[in-house]
Coordinates of C-alpha atoms in Angstrom, one line a residue:
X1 CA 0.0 0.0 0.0
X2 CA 1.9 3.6 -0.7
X3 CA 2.1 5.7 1.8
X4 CA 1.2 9.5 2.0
X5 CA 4.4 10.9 0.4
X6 CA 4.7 7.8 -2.4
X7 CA 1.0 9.3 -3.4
X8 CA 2.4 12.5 -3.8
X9 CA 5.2 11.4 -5.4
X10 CA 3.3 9.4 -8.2
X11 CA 0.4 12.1 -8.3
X12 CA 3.6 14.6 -9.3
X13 CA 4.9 12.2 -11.7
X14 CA 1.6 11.5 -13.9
X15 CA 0.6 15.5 -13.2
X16 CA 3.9 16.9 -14.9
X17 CA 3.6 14.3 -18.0
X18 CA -0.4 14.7 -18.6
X19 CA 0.0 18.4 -18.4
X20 CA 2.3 17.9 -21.2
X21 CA 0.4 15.9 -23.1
X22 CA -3.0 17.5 -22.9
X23 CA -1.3 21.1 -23.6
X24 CA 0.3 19.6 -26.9
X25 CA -2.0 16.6 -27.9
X26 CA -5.6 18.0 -26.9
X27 CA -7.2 17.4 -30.4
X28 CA -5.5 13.7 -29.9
X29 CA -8.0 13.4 -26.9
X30 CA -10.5 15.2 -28.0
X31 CA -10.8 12.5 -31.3
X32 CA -10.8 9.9 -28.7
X33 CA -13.9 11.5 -26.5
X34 CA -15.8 12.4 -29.7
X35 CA -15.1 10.3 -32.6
X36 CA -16.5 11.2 -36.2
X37 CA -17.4 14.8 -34.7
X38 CA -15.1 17.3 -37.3
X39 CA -14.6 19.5 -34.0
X40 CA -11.0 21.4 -33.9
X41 CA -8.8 23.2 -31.6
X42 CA -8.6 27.0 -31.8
X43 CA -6.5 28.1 -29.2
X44 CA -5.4 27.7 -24.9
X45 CA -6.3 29.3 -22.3
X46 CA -3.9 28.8 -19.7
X47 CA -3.0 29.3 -15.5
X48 CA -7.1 29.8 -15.1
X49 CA -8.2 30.8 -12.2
X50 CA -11.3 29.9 -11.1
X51 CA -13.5 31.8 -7.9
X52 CA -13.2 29.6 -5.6
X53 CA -10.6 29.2 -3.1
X54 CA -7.2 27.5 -4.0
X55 CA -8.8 26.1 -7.2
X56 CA -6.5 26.2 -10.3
X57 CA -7.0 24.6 -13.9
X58 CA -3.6 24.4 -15.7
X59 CA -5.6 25.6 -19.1
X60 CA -8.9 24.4 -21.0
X61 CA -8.9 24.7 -24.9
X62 CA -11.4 26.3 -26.9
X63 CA -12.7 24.5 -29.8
X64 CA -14.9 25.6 -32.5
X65 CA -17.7 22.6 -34.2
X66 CA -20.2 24.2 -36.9
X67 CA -19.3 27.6 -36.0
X68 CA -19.9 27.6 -32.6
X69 CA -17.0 28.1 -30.2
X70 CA -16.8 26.0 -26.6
X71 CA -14.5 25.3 -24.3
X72 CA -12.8 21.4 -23.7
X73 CA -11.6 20.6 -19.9
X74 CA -9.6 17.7 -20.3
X75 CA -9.6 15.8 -16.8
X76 CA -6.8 13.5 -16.2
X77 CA -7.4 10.9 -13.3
X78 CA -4.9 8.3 -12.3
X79 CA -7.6 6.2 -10.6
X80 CA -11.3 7.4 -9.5
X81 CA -11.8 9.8 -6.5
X82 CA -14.8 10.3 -4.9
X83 CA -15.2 13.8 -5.1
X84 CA -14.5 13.8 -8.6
X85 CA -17.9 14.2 -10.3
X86 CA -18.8 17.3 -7.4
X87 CA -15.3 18.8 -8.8
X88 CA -16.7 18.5 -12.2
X89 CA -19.7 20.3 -12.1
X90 CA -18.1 22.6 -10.4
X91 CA -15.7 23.6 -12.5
X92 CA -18.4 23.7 -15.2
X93 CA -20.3 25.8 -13.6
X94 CA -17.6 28.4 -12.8
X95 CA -15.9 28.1 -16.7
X96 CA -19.3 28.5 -17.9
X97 CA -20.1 31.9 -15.7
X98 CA -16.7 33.1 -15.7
X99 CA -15.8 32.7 -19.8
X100 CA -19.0 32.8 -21.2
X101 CA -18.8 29.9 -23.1
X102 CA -20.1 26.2 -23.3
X103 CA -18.3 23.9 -21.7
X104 CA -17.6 19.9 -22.7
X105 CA -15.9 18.1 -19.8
X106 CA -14.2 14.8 -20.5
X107 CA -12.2 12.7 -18.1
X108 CA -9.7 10.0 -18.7
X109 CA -8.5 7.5 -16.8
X110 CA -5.5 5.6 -16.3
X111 CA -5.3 2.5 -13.9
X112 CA -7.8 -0.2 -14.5
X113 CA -10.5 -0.6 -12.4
X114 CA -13.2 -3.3 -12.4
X115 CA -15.8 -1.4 -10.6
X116 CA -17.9 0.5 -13.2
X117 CA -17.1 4.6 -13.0
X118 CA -19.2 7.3 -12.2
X119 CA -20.4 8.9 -15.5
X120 CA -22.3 12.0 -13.9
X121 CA -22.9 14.4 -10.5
X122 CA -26.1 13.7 -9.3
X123 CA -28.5 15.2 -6.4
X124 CA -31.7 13.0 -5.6
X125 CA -34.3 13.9 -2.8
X126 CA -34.8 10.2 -1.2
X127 CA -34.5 7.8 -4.5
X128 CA -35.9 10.3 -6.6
X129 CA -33.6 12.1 -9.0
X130 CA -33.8 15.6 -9.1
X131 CA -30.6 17.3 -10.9
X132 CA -28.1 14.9 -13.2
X133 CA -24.7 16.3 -14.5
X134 CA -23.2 14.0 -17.0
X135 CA -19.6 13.3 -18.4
X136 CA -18.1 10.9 -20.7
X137 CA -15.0 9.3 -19.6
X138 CA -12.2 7.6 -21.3
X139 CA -10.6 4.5 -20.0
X140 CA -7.4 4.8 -22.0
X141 CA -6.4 1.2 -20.4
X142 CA -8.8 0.2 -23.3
X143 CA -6.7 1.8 -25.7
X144 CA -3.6 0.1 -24.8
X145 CA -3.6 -2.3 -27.8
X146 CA -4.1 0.4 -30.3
X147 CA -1.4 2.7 -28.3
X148 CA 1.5 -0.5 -29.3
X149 CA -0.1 -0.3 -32.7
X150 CA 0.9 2.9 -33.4
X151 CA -2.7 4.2 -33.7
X152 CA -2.5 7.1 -30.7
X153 CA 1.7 8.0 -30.8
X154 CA 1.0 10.9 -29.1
X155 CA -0.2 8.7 -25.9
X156 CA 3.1 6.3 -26.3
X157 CA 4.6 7.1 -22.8
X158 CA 1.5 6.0 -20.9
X159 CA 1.7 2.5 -22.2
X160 CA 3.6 1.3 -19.1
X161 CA 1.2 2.4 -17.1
X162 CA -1.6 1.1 -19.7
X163 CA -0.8 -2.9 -19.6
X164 CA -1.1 -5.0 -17.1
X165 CA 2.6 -6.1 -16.7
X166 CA 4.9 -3.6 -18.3
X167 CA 8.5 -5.0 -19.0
X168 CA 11.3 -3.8 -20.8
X169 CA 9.4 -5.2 -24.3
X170 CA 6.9 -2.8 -23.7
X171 CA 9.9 0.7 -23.1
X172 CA 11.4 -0.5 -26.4
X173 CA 8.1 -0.3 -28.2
X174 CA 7.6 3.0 -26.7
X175 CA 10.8 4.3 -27.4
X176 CA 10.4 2.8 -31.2
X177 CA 7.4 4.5 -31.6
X178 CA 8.5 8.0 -30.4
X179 CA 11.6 8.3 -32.0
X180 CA 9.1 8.2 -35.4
X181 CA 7.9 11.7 -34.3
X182 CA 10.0 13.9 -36.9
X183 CA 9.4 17.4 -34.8
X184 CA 12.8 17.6 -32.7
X185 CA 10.9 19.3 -29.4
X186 CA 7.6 17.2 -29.3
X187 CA 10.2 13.8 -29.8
X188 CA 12.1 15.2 -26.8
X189 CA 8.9 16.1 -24.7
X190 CA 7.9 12.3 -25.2
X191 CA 11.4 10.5 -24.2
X192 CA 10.9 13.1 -21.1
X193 CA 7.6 11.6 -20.5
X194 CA 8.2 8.2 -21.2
X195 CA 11.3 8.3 -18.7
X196 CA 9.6 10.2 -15.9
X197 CA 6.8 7.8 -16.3
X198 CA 9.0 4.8 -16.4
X199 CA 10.5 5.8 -12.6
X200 CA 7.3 4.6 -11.6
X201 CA 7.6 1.3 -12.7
X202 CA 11.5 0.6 -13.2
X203 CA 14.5 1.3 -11.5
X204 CA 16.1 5.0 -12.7
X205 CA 19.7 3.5 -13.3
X206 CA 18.4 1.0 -15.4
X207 CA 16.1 3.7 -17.4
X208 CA 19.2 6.1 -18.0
X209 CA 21.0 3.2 -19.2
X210 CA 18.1 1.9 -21.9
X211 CA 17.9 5.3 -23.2
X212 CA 21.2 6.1 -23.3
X213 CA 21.4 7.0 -26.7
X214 CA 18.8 9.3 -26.5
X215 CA 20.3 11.4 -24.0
X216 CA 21.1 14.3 -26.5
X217 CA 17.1 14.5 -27.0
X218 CA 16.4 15.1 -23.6
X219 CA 18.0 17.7 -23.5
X220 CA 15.6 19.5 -25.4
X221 CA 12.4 18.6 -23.5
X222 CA 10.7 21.7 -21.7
X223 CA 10.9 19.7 -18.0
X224 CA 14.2 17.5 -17.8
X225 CA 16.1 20.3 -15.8
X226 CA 13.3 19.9 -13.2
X227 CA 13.5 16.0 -13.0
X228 CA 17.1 16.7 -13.0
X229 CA 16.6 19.2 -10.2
X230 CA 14.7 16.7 -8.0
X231 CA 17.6 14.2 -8.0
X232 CA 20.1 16.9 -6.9
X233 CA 17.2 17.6 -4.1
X234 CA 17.5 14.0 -2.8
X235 CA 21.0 13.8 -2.5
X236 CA 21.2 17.2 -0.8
X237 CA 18.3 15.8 1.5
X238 CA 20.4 13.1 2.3
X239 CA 23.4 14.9 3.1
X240 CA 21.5 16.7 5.5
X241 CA 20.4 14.5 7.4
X242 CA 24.3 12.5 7.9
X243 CA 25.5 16.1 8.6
X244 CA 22.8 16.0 11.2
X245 CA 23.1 12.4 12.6
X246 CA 27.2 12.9 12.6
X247 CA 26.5 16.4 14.5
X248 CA 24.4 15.2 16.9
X249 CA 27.0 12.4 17.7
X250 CA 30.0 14.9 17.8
X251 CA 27.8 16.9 20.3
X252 CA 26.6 13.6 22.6
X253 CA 30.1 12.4 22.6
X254 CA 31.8 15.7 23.7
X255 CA 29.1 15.6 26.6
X256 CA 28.9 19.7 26.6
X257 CA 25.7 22.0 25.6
X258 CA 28.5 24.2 23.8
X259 CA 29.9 21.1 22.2
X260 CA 25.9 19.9 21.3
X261 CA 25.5 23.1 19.3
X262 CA 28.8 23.6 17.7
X263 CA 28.6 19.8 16.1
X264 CA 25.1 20.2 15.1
X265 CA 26.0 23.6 13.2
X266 CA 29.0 22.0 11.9
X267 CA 27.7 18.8 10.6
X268 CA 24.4 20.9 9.2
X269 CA 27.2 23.0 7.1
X270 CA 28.9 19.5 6.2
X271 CA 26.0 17.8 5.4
X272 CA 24.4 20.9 2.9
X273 CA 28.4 20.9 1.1
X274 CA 28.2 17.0 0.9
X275 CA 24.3 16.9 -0.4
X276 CA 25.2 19.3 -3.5
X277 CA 28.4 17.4 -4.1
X278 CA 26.8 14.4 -4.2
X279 CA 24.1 15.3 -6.0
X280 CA 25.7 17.2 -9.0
X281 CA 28.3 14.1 -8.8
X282 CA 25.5 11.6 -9.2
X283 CA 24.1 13.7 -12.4
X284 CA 27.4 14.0 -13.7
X285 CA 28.0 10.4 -13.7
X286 CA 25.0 9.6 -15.1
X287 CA 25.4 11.7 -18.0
X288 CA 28.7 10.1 -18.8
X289 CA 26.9 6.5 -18.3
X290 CA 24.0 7.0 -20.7
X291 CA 26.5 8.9 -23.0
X292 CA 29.5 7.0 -23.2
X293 CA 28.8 3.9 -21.1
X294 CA 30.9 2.3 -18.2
X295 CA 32.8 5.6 -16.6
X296 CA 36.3 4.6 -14.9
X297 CA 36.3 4.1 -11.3
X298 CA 39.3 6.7 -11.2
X299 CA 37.3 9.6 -13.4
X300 CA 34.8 8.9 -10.7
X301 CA 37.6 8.8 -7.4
X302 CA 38.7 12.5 -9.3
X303 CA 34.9 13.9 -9.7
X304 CA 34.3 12.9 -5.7
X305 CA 37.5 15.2 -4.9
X306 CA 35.7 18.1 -6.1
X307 CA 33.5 20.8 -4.0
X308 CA 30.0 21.3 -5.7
X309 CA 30.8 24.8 -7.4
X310 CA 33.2 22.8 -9.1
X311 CA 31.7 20.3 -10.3
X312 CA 28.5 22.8 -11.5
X313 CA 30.7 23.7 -14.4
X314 CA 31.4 20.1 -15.3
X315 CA 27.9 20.1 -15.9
X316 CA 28.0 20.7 -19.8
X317 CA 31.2 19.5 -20.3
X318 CA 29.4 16.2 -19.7
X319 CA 26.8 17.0 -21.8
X320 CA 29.0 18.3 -24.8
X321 CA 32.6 16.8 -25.1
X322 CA 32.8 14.1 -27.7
X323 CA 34.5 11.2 -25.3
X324 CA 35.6 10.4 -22.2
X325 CA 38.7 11.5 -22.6
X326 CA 37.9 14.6 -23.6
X327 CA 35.6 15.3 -20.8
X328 CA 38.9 13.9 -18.4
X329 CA 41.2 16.6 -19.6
X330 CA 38.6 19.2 -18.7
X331 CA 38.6 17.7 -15.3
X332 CA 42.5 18.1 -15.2
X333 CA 42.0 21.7 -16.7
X334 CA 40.5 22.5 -13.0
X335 CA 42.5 24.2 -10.3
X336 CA 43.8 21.7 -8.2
X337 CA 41.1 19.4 -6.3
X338 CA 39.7 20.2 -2.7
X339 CA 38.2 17.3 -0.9
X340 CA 35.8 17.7 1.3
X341 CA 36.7 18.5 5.0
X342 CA 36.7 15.8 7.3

């Protein structure tokens, strides 16, 4: 069962891809929720703020069908919610008074579920309907098949989240069938997606390493450098909290109140220094990995010498030089090393 922060962590990893893909793909979806219906995309309206407190929709899209202009909310669920058919008709309701235009609300889902889903927000006086808002929604588990076909490329990076048992077979197909996408940003966007996704299900190292080669493409997706910035974040979290744990036991063992608060200051400093080195460190030598393959166990002894700032402007040498041993002589061009204090 995942606990509160591994919910947050997967409801961060599927909101940063599907915002992605709804902002770029939304007449994609819209074919799926209203096939045969020549409706088009006009235009986005993003960062909308609707009148209610703390209640924010990333952007809707207005479409135009027969002359007639409306606005598409595109609602992306990983599994159902209770409250999500009150939410709905809310935010109809406010889109509808606010922009002055007809609203079609859609939801898709992502994890299979047995139990039939809620297609509409209803209030009833006893058994007696009174009010009924309805929706249609999109199980896209259904469209898994067709997704490995090549019928919805747009939607390739869900796919591991789409089967029932997704295995290295299934990142190969999705890496096959994005690298057919001829527009260099969109291609990049989707390797993003398909990686970030793929954290969820498979081990990072092992993701860098199978897309390796496209490493050079990432670099041109709109959101690596935050999923870059997050693994910096963890390893300057974990220096933290040994700089805390080795201050506190500096502190215990010198038996003093001044010697308590001098370690813990000192090992908080220690541990913030160690948590960027480490962090930057661990980007660094993934790059080189996914670039070049196995890095030498005495390039990497030479990168743990260095302090953080230091290592920041390895940053893209290791995404530019042509070899290793290119990348090595920019490592020697450095002023001389300074290892961390002990």
């Amino acid at each position: 069962m995942l606990t509160q922060r591994d919910e947050k962590k997967e409801h961060a990893i599927f909101d940063r891809v599907l915002k992605v893909l709804a902002r770029d793909y939304a007449d994609r979806f819209l074919e799926l929720a209203l096939p045969g219906i020549p409706i088009r995309v006009i235009g986005t309206l993003e960062n909308v703020t609707l009148t209610i407190p703390e209640e924010r929709v990333d952007f809707v899209h207005r479409v135009v069908y027969d002359g007639q202009e409306y606005l598409l909310h595109l609602e992306f669920q990983a599994e159902h919610r209770a409250n999500v058919p009150k939410r709905l008709f809310v935010y109809s309701a406010l889109f509808t008074q606010q922009l002055g235009l007809p609203v079609l609300t859609v939801v898709l889902y992502l994890k299979r579920r047995v139990a039939p889903l809620p297609t509409a927000y209803e209030t009833r006086v006893g058994k007696v309907r009174v009010n009924r808002f309805e929706y249609p929604v999109i199980k896209l588990w259904e469209y898994a098949d067709e997704i490995a076909a090549g019928r919805w490329p747009e939607l390739t990076p869900l796919l591991v989240t789409l089967v029932e048992k997704p295995d290295e077979a299934t990142l190969a197909r999705e890496r096959e069938l994005i690298l057919r996408e001829k527009d260099p940003q969109k291609r990049a966007d989707l390797l993003a997606c398909a990686v970030t996704i793929g954290t969820r299900y498979f081990d990072k190292e092992f993701l860098w390493r199978f897309f390796r080669e496209e490493v050079e493409m990432l670099r041109g997706a709109s959101f690596i450098e935050d999923w870059l910035e997050e693994q910096r974040e963890e390893g300057l979290q974990r220096g933290i909290q040994q700089g805390l744990q080795q201050g506190l036991q500096q502190g215990l063992q010198q038996g003093l109140q001044q010697g308590l608060q001098q370690g813990l200051q000192q090992g908080l400093q220690q541990g913030l220094q160690q948590g960027r080195q480490e962090g930057r460190r661990t980007d660094i030598t993934r790059i080189l990995r996914h670039r070049f393959g196995d890095v030498p166990l005495s390039l990497e002894t030479r990168l743990g010498l260095l302090t953080a700032d230091r290592l920041a402007l390895l940053m893209d040498v290791a995404l530019e030089a042509p070899d290793l041993v290119a990348f090595a002589e920019e490592v020697d061009r450095l002023p001389s090393y300074q290892p961390m204090p002990a």
